[in-house]
Amino acid sequence: MAKPQRTSALRQTALRIATALVTATYAIYRLHPALWRFTARHYHPSMERFARLNAWMVCQQAYLDVPAYKSYLDEKEFSFRWWQLTNYRPTSKTDYVNRYPEAERCWNGEIVTVGTVVDESSGSSGKPYNWMRSKRELDTVHKNVAGYITLLFGTKKIFCINAFSMGAWATGTNTGLAMSKIAMVKNTGPDIDKIVDTLKHFGPGYVYLISAYPPFLKHLRDRLDSEGFDWDAHNLNGFVGGEALTEGLRDYLEDRFTRVYSGYGASDLTIGMSGESDLSVWLRRALVANEPLRRDVLGESEQRTPMIFQYNPLETYLETTEDNELLVTLNSMAIMSPKLRYNIGDEAKIVTFPEMQAITSKYPRLGFAFERAFSTQRMKLPFVLLFGRKDSTISYMGANIYPLDVENGLYLDNPHAKEIESFKLSLLDIGDLEQRPVIHLQLREGVTLDDVETDDLKTRSAAGVLTHLASVSRDIAQSLEEDPTASDVRIEVHSFGSGVFEGGPRKIKNVYLVDEGDRGGVPDPAPTAR
C-alpha cells in the first residue's frame, strides 16, 4: 500500500504547483488594461482546451483541500480520473451551498477575514444569500472589469456615475472600485436627484458612463427629458447589469445615450463573467431579423431571442448540461470559496467565435456585417447565448411568455413608455377552464392618468405586446390567426406602490411574476420568480 500513497502524494503536489502556476500566469495579463485588451483580441480556440484543463485542476485540488467539496463528492463514491472534468458533480445552491457552512466551502476550511467583503444576493430567488470575496479575488474582478470597460469606452476622460445599490449588495461597491482603476467615479447609488445634480455640476467634456439596472437607466432618461437636458452637448453612455436588457429598451435608451451595453454576472459567482460587444449586439439583432440565421444558431424550433455575451474561458469556464443549463467554474485559486461546475439555473447555449463566424459567412451580406461589427472591439472570445431563468415565465397558448418579450412589446411605439415604472405578470382564471395573461403596470411615482389616458395606455400596451409576441413565437402567431380570443391579453394599471406593487420595492432586482403575497385578488398566479 505504500507505493500508491507515495504516488498520490506526488500527484497532489504536482496538481497544487501546476494550479498555482496557472493562476500566477493569468495575473500577468491583468497587470494593465492594455494587456487585458490584447489577450481578448488574440484569444485562440486552442486556449479552450487549456481552460478546460485548468477547470479540471481547480476541481481536483478543491477535492483535496476544500472539506465541503470532498464530502460532497465522496457521498456519491467519487473516484479520481485524469483530465475528466465531467467526473466532478455539478454544484448548486440547493445541493451544495445550503448544505455546508461557509468555512467548510473555503480552501482548507478557513475564512480569510482581512480584506474579505461579504456580498449579499438580491433575494430575487426568495431568500438573500451571503457570498464572501477575498481581497485577492476582488483584485482580479476589478482588473477584469477595468480591462473590459476600456475596450468598450476607451481610456480618455471617463467619468463613471455608479448608480448600482451601495448597500449589502456589494456589486455596487465593487463596480465603483473597478471603475476607479480607469475612470473618475462618483458612487451615487440609485438616486436620480444626485445624478442630475452631478451632471449639472460637472457639465460636458467627459465620457459619462452610468452603471445601473436597465429600468433605472430608463427612469433617468425620462427624468432628464422632463428637465430639458441638453443631450447633444453631453456624451452619456450606459452600462447595465443584474437583469436582461431588451432591444426595445436599448433602442429607447439609445435615442438619448451614445451607447448602452450589458454585462452578465451573478452574486453566487462574480460580477464580471461576460459582457456585450458591438458584435454580440449585432448578432442578437440579426437573429430577430434573419430567420435562416436564427435557425442555424438556435435550432429549428427555438423562437426566443437570448442575450448574447462574450466571455473569457481562461477566467470563467462555461459548460452546458443536457438540459442546456449553464455550469460555471471560476478558474482561479484566488477564489476563497471556489465555484466548481456551479449551476445557477440559467438556460444557455455556448458557441465559439470560429463557429459563429462560419455560420454567418454562409450568408455574404451577414458575413460582411459580422466583420464590420467585429472591427470595433475585435474580441475573439466565445459567445454565451443566455435565455435566463427557466422559471421566470408564464405559459399561454402552448408557449412561454418571457419578461423580455413583454418588455419589448411595452416599449413598441408606445408614447406612454415614460409613464411606466415596472410590470409584473400573472394568469387570470376566467372560468370554463380558461386563463388569460395579465400584465400589471405600475405607474411612476407622482404620475396620474384619467380614464381616457388609462384606456389608451392599456390599448397600446396590449397591442405592442401582442405584436411582439407574434413576431417571436410561431405558436402565438398561429393561435392569433385561428382563435380571436387568443388576443385577450389583460392590462391592469396600478398607481405607484398599489395593488400587486403594494409595499414598495422589497428587492433590488425587478421580480416579474406575481407571487402568493402579491396576489391582490388575482387567481392562479404564476410561480414566484427566483
Short mmCIF file of N, CA, C and O in Angstrom, two decimals, residues 30-111:
data_model
loop_
_atom_site.label_atom_id
_atom_site.label_comp_id
_atom_site.label_asym_id
_atom_site.label_seq_id
_atom_site.Cartn_x
_atom_site.Cartn_y
_atom_site.Cartn_z
N ARG A 30 -3.51 40.67 -16.41
CA ARG A 30 -4.34 41.62 -15.66
C ARG A 30 -3.52 42.79 -15.12
O ARG A 30 -4.06 43.66 -14.44
N LEU A 31 -2.22 42.79 -15.39
CA LEU A 31 -1.37 43.84 -14.84
C LEU A 31 -1.80 45.22 -15.32
O LEU A 31 -1.65 46.21 -14.61
N HIS A 32 -2.30 45.30 -16.55
CA HIS A 32 -2.71 46.59 -17.10
C HIS A 32 -3.87 46.35 -18.06
O HIS A 32 -3.92 45.32 -18.75
N PRO A 33 -4.85 47.26 -18.12
CA PRO A 33 -5.97 47.08 -19.05
C PRO A 33 -5.55 46.84 -20.49
O PRO A 33 -6.25 46.13 -21.22
N ALA A 34 -4.42 47.42 -20.90
CA ALA A 34 -3.96 47.22 -22.28
C ALA A 34 -3.61 45.75 -22.52
O ALA A 34 -3.88 45.21 -23.61
N LEU A 35 -3.02 45.08 -21.53
CA LEU A 35 -2.71 43.65 -21.67
C LEU A 35 -4.00 42.83 -21.70
O LEU A 35 -4.09 41.84 -22.43
N TRP A 36 -4.98 43.23 -20.90
CA TRP A 36 -6.27 42.53 -20.92
C TRP A 36 -6.90 42.63 -22.31
O TRP A 36 -7.39 41.64 -22.86
N ARG A 37 -6.87 43.83 -22.89
CA ARG A 37 -7.46 44.02 -24.21
C ARG A 37 -6.71 43.21 -25.27
O ARG A 37 -7.32 42.63 -26.17
N PHE A 38 -5.38 43.16 -25.15
CA PHE A 38 -4.58 42.38 -26.10
C PHE A 38 -4.96 40.90 -26.03
O PHE A 38 -5.12 40.24 -27.07
N THR A 39 -5.13 40.38 -24.82
CA THR A 39 -5.49 38.97 -24.66
C THR A 39 -6.86 38.68 -25.26
O THR A 39 -7.06 37.67 -25.95
N ALA A 40 -7.83 39.57 -25.01
CA ALA A 40 -9.19 39.37 -25.54
C ALA A 40 -9.20 39.39 -27.06
O ALA A 40 -9.98 38.68 -27.70
N ARG A 41 -8.32 40.21 -27.65
CA ARG A 41 -8.30 40.34 -29.11
C ARG A 41 -7.49 39.24 -29.79
O ARG A 41 -7.59 39.07 -31.01
N HIS A 42 -6.69 38.52 -29.01
CA HIS A 42 -5.86 37.48 -29.60
C HIS A 42 -6.16 36.10 -29.02
O HIS A 42 -5.32 35.19 -29.10
N TYR A 43 -7.32 35.95 -28.45
CA TYR A 43 -7.73 34.65 -27.93
C TYR A 43 -7.84 33.65 -29.08
O TYR A 43 -8.38 33.97 -30.14
N HIS A 44 -7.33 32.45 -28.87
CA HIS A 44 -7.34 31.41 -29.90
C HIS A 44 -8.16 30.23 -29.40
O HIS A 44 -8.12 29.89 -28.20
N PRO A 45 -8.93 29.57 -30.27
CA PRO A 45 -9.76 28.44 -29.83
C PRO A 45 -8.99 27.34 -29.11
O PRO A 45 -9.55 26.63 -28.27
N SER A 46 -7.71 27.19 -29.42
CA SER A 46 -6.92 26.16 -28.75
C SER A 46 -6.81 26.41 -27.25
O SER A 46 -6.57 25.49 -26.46
N MET A 47 -6.97 27.68 -26.85
CA MET A 47 -6.93 28.01 -25.42
C MET A 47 -8.10 27.39 -24.66
O MET A 47 -8.04 27.26 -23.44
N GLU A 48 -9.16 27.01 -25.40
CA GLU A 48 -10.31 26.38 -24.75
C GLU A 48 -9.91 25.09 -24.06
O GLU A 48 -10.37 24.80 -22.94
N ARG A 49 -9.05 24.31 -24.71
CA ARG A 49 -8.61 23.06 -24.10
C ARG A 49 -7.80 23.32 -22.85
O ARG A 49 -7.92 22.59 -21.85
N PHE A 50 -6.99 24.35 -22.88
CA PHE A 50 -6.20 24.70 -21.71
C PHE A 50 -7.12 25.17 -20.58
O PHE A 50 -6.92 24.83 -19.40
N ALA A 51 -8.15 25.94 -20.92
CA ALA A 51 -9.09 26.43 -19.92
C ALA A 51 -9.83 25.26 -19.27
O ALA A 51 -10.06 25.26 -18.05
N ARG A 52 -10.22 24.27 -20.07
CA ARG A 52 -10.91 23.10 -19.53
C ARG A 52 -9.99 22.31 -18.61
O ARG A 52 -10.41 21.83 -17.55
N LEU A 53 -8.73 22.18 -19.03
CA LEU A 53 -7.76 21.50 -18.18
C LEU A 53 -7.60 22.23 -16.85
O LEU A 53 -7.54 21.60 -15.78
N ASN A 54 -7.56 23.55 -16.90
CA ASN A 54 -7.42 24.31 -15.66
C ASN A 54 -8.65 24.12 -14.77
O ASN A 54 -8.54 24.01 -13.55
N ALA A 55 -9.85 24.08 -15.37
CA ALA A 55 -11.06 23.84 -14.59
C ALA A 55 -10.99 22.49 -13.89
O ALA A 55 -11.39 22.34 -12.73
N TRP A 56 -10.49 21.48 -14.61
CA TRP A 56 -10.32 20.16 -14.01
C TRP A 56 -9.34 20.23 -12.84
O TRP A 56 -9.58 19.63 -11.77
N MET A 57 -8.24 20.95 -13.01
CA MET A 57 -7.24 21.07 -11.95
C MET A 57 -7.82 21.75 -10.71
O MET A 57 -7.56 21.32 -9.58
N VAL A 58 -8.63 22.80 -10.93
CA VAL A 58 -9.24 23.50 -9.80
C VAL A 58 -10.20 22.58 -9.06
O VAL A 58 -10.22 22.54 -7.82
N CYS A 59 -11.00 21.82 -9.80
CA CYS A 59 -11.94 20.90 -9.17
C CYS A 59 -11.21 19.82 -8.37
O CYS A 59 -11.60 19.48 -7.24
N GLN A 60 -10.14 19.26 -8.95
CA GLN A 60 -9.41 18.21 -8.26
C GLN A 60 -8.71 18.74 -7.02
O GLN A 60 -8.70 18.10 -5.97
N GLN A 61 -8.13 19.93 -7.11
CA GLN A 61 -7.48 20.48 -5.93
C GLN A 61 -8.52 20.80 -4.85
O GLN A 61 -8.25 20.65 -3.66
N ALA A 62 -9.71 21.24 -5.27
CA ALA A 62 -10.77 21.50 -4.30
C ALA A 62 -11.18 20.21 -3.60
O ALA A 62 -11.49 20.22 -2.39
N TYR A 63 -11.18 19.10 -4.32
CA TYR A 63 -11.48 17.81 -3.69
C TYR A 63 -10.46 17.49 -2.61
O TYR A 63 -10.80 16.91 -1.56
N LEU A 64 -9.23 17.89 -2.84
CA LEU A 64 -8.18 17.63 -1.86
C LEU A 64 -8.23 18.60 -0.68
O LEU A 64 -7.96 18.20 0.47
N ASP A 65 -8.57 19.87 -0.93
CA ASP A 65 -8.34 20.91 0.08
C ASP A 65 -9.59 21.66 0.54
O ASP A 65 -9.48 22.56 1.38
N VAL A 66 -10.75 21.36 -0.01
CA VAL A 66 -11.99 22.02 0.44
C VAL A 66 -12.86 20.97 1.11
O VAL A 66 -13.40 20.08 0.44
N PRO A 67 -13.02 21.02 2.44
CA PRO A 67 -13.74 19.96 3.16
C PRO A 67 -15.13 19.68 2.64
O PRO A 67 -15.53 18.52 2.48
N ALA A 68 -15.92 20.72 2.36
CA ALA A 68 -17.29 20.50 1.91
C ALA A 68 -17.32 19.79 0.57
O ALA A 68 -18.14 18.88 0.35
N TYR A 69 -16.42 20.18 -0.34
CA TYR A 69 -16.43 19.59 -1.67
C TYR A 69 -16.00 18.12 -1.62
O TYR A 69 -16.56 17.29 -2.35
N LYS A 70 -15.05 17.81 -0.77
CA LYS A 70 -14.63 16.41 -0.62
C LYS A 70 -15.79 15.57 -0.10
O LYS A 70 -16.08 14.49 -0.63
N SER A 71 -16.49 16.08 0.91
CA SER A 71 -17.65 15.36 1.44
C SER A 71 -18.74 15.22 0.38
O SER A 71 -19.37 14.17 0.25
N TYR A 72 -18.95 16.29 -0.37
CA TYR A 72 -19.99 16.31 -1.40
C TYR A 72 -19.73 15.26 -2.48
O TYR A 72 -20.65 14.57 -2.93
N LEU A 73 -18.48 15.15 -2.92
CA LEU A 73 -18.15 14.16 -3.95
C LEU A 73 -18.12 12.74 -3.40
O LEU A 73 -18.58 11.81 -4.06
N ASP A 74 -17.61 12.58 -2.19
CA ASP A 74 -17.48 11.23 -1.64
C ASP A 74 -18.82 10.57 -1.36
O ASP A 74 -18.92 9.35 -1.37
N GLU A 75 -19.87 11.36 -1.12
CA GLU A 75 -21.16 10.75 -0.85
C GLU A 75 -21.72 10.05 -2.08
O GLU A 75 -22.65 9.26 -1.98
N LYS A 76 -21.16 10.33 -3.24
CA LYS A 76 -21.53 9.63 -4.48
C LYS A 76 -20.41 8.71 -4.95
O LYS A 76 -20.32 8.37 -6.13
N GLU A 77 -19.54 8.32 -4.00
CA GLU A 77 -18.44 7.39 -4.27
C GLU A 77 -17.54 7.88 -5.40
O GLU A 77 -17.32 7.20 -6.39
N PHE A 78 -17.01 9.09 -5.21
CA PHE A 78 -16.12 9.69 -6.20
C PHE A 78 -14.85 8.87 -6.36
O PHE A 78 -14.27 8.38 -5.38
N SER A 79 -14.39 8.74 -7.60
CA SER A 79 -13.10 8.10 -7.89
C SER A 79 -12.32 8.98 -8.86
O SER A 79 -12.91 9.52 -9.81
N PHE A 80 -11.05 9.11 -8.63
CA PHE A 80 -10.20 10.00 -9.43
C PHE A 80 -10.04 9.49 -10.85
O PHE A 80 -9.85 8.30 -11.09
N ARG A 81 -10.14 10.43 -11.82
CA ARG A 81 -9.86 10.12 -13.21
C ARG A 81 -9.10 11.28 -13.82
O ARG A 81 -9.51 12.44 -13.69
N TRP A 82 -8.05 11.00 -14.51
CA TRP A 82 -7.23 12.05 -15.13
C TRP A 82 -8.04 12.77 -16.20
O TRP A 82 -8.67 12.15 -17.05
N TRP A 83 -8.00 14.10 -16.15
CA TRP A 83 -8.47 15.02 -17.18
C TRP A 83 -9.99 14.99 -17.43
O TRP A 83 -10.46 15.65 -18.36
N GLN A 84 -10.76 14.26 -16.64
CA GLN A 84 -12.19 14.14 -16.87
C GLN A 84 -12.96 15.15 -16.01
O GLN A 84 -13.31 14.88 -14.86
N LEU A 85 -13.24 16.32 -16.57
CA LEU A 85 -13.95 17.36 -15.82
C LEU A 85 -15.36 16.91 -15.44
O LEU A 85 -15.85 17.22 -14.35
N THR A 86 -16.01 16.17 -16.33
CA THR A 86 -17.38 15.73 -16.04
C THR A 86 -17.44 14.69 -14.93
O THR A 86 -18.54 14.31 -14.50
N ASN A 87 -16.31 14.24 -14.45
CA ASN A 87 -16.27 13.30 -13.33
C ASN A 87 -16.67 13.98 -12.02
O ASN A 87 -16.98 13.31 -11.04
N TYR A 88 -16.67 15.32 -12.02
CA TYR A 88 -16.99 16.08 -10.80
C TYR A 88 -18.45 16.53 -10.85
O TYR A 88 -18.87 17.19 -11.80
N ARG A 89 -19.19 16.17 -9.83
CA ARG A 89 -20.62 16.51 -9.77
C ARG A 89 -20.83 18.03 -9.83
O ARG A 89 -20.12 18.78 -9.16
N PRO A 90 -21.81 18.49 -10.59
CA PRO A 90 -22.17 19.91 -10.55
C PRO A 90 -22.65 20.31 -9.16
O PRO A 90 -23.25 19.50 -8.44
N THR A 91 -22.39 21.54 -8.79
CA THR A 91 -22.86 22.07 -7.52
C THR A 91 -23.96 23.10 -7.78
O THR A 91 -24.14 23.57 -8.89
N SER A 92 -24.68 23.46 -6.72
CA SER A 92 -25.74 24.45 -6.83
C SER A 92 -26.06 24.98 -5.43
O SER A 92 -25.54 24.48 -4.44
N LYS A 93 -26.93 25.98 -5.37
CA LYS A 93 -27.36 26.48 -4.06
C LYS A 93 -28.00 25.37 -3.24
O LYS A 93 -27.68 25.17 -2.07
N THR A 94 -28.93 24.66 -3.88
CA THR A 94 -29.71 23.66 -3.15
C THR A 94 -28.86 22.49 -2.70
O THR A 94 -28.90 22.07 -1.53
N ASP A 95 -28.08 21.94 -3.62
CA ASP A 95 -27.34 20.71 -3.34
C ASP A 95 -26.03 20.92 -2.60
O ASP A 95 -25.55 19.99 -1.94
N TYR A 96 -25.48 22.12 -2.68
CA TYR A 96 -24.15 22.33 -2.11
C TYR A 96 -24.12 23.48 -1.11
O TYR A 96 -23.81 23.29 0.07
N VAL A 97 -24.49 24.68 -1.54
CA VAL A 97 -24.37 25.85 -0.68
C VAL A 97 -25.23 25.72 0.57
O VAL A 97 -24.79 26.02 1.69
N ASN A 98 -26.48 25.30 0.40
CA ASN A 98 -27.39 25.20 1.54
C ASN A 98 -27.01 24.11 2.54
O ASN A 98 -27.47 24.13 3.68
N ARG A 99 -26.17 23.19 2.13
CA ARG A 99 -25.87 22.04 2.98
C ARG A 99 -24.60 22.20 3.80
O ARG A 99 -24.39 21.46 4.76
N TYR A 100 -23.72 23.13 3.41
CA TYR A 100 -22.42 23.22 4.08
C TYR A 100 -22.17 24.65 4.56
O TYR A 100 -22.46 25.62 3.84
N PRO A 101 -21.61 24.80 5.76
CA PRO A 101 -21.28 26.14 6.28
C PRO A 101 -20.23 26.83 5.42
O PRO A 101 -19.48 26.18 4.67
N GLU A 102 -20.14 28.17 5.54
CA GLU A 102 -19.21 28.94 4.72
C GLU A 102 -17.77 28.45 4.85
O GLU A 102 -17.08 28.25 3.86
N ALA A 103 -17.32 28.24 6.08
CA ALA A 103 -15.92 27.86 6.29
C ALA A 103 -15.58 26.56 5.58
O ALA A 103 -14.51 26.42 4.98
N GLU A 104 -16.48 25.59 5.64
CA GLU A 104 -16.20 24.29 5.02
C GLU A 104 -16.15 24.39 3.50
O GLU A 104 -15.59 23.51 2.85
N ARG A 105 -16.70 25.45 2.93
CA ARG A 105 -16.66 25.62 1.48
C ARG A 105 -15.45 26.44 1.04
O ARG A 105 -15.33 26.80 -0.14
N CYS A 106 -14.56 26.76 1.97
CA CYS A 106 -13.35 27.52 1.66
C CYS A 106 -12.14 26.60 1.63
O CYS A 106 -12.16 25.49 2.17
N TRP A 107 -11.07 27.08 1.01
CA TRP A 107 -9.82 26.32 0.97
C TRP A 107 -9.36 26.03 2.40
O TRP A 107 -9.32 26.91 3.25
N ASN A 108 -9.06 24.77 2.65
CA ASN A 108 -8.58 24.30 3.96
C ASN A 108 -9.56 24.59 5.09
O ASN A 108 -9.18 24.59 6.27
N GLY A 109 -10.81 24.85 4.74
CA GLY A 109 -11.82 25.08 5.76
C GLY A 109 -11.64 26.36 6.54
O GLY A 109 -12.13 26.47 7.68
N GLU A 110 -10.97 27.36 5.94
CA GLU A 110 -10.66 28.59 6.65
C GLU A 110 -11.19 29.82 5.91
O GLU A 110 -11.03 29.93 4.70
N ILE A 111 -11.78 30.75 6.67
CA ILE A 111 -12.21 32.03 6.14
C ILE A 111 -11.13 33.07 6.41
O ILE A 111 -10.76 33.30 7.56
#
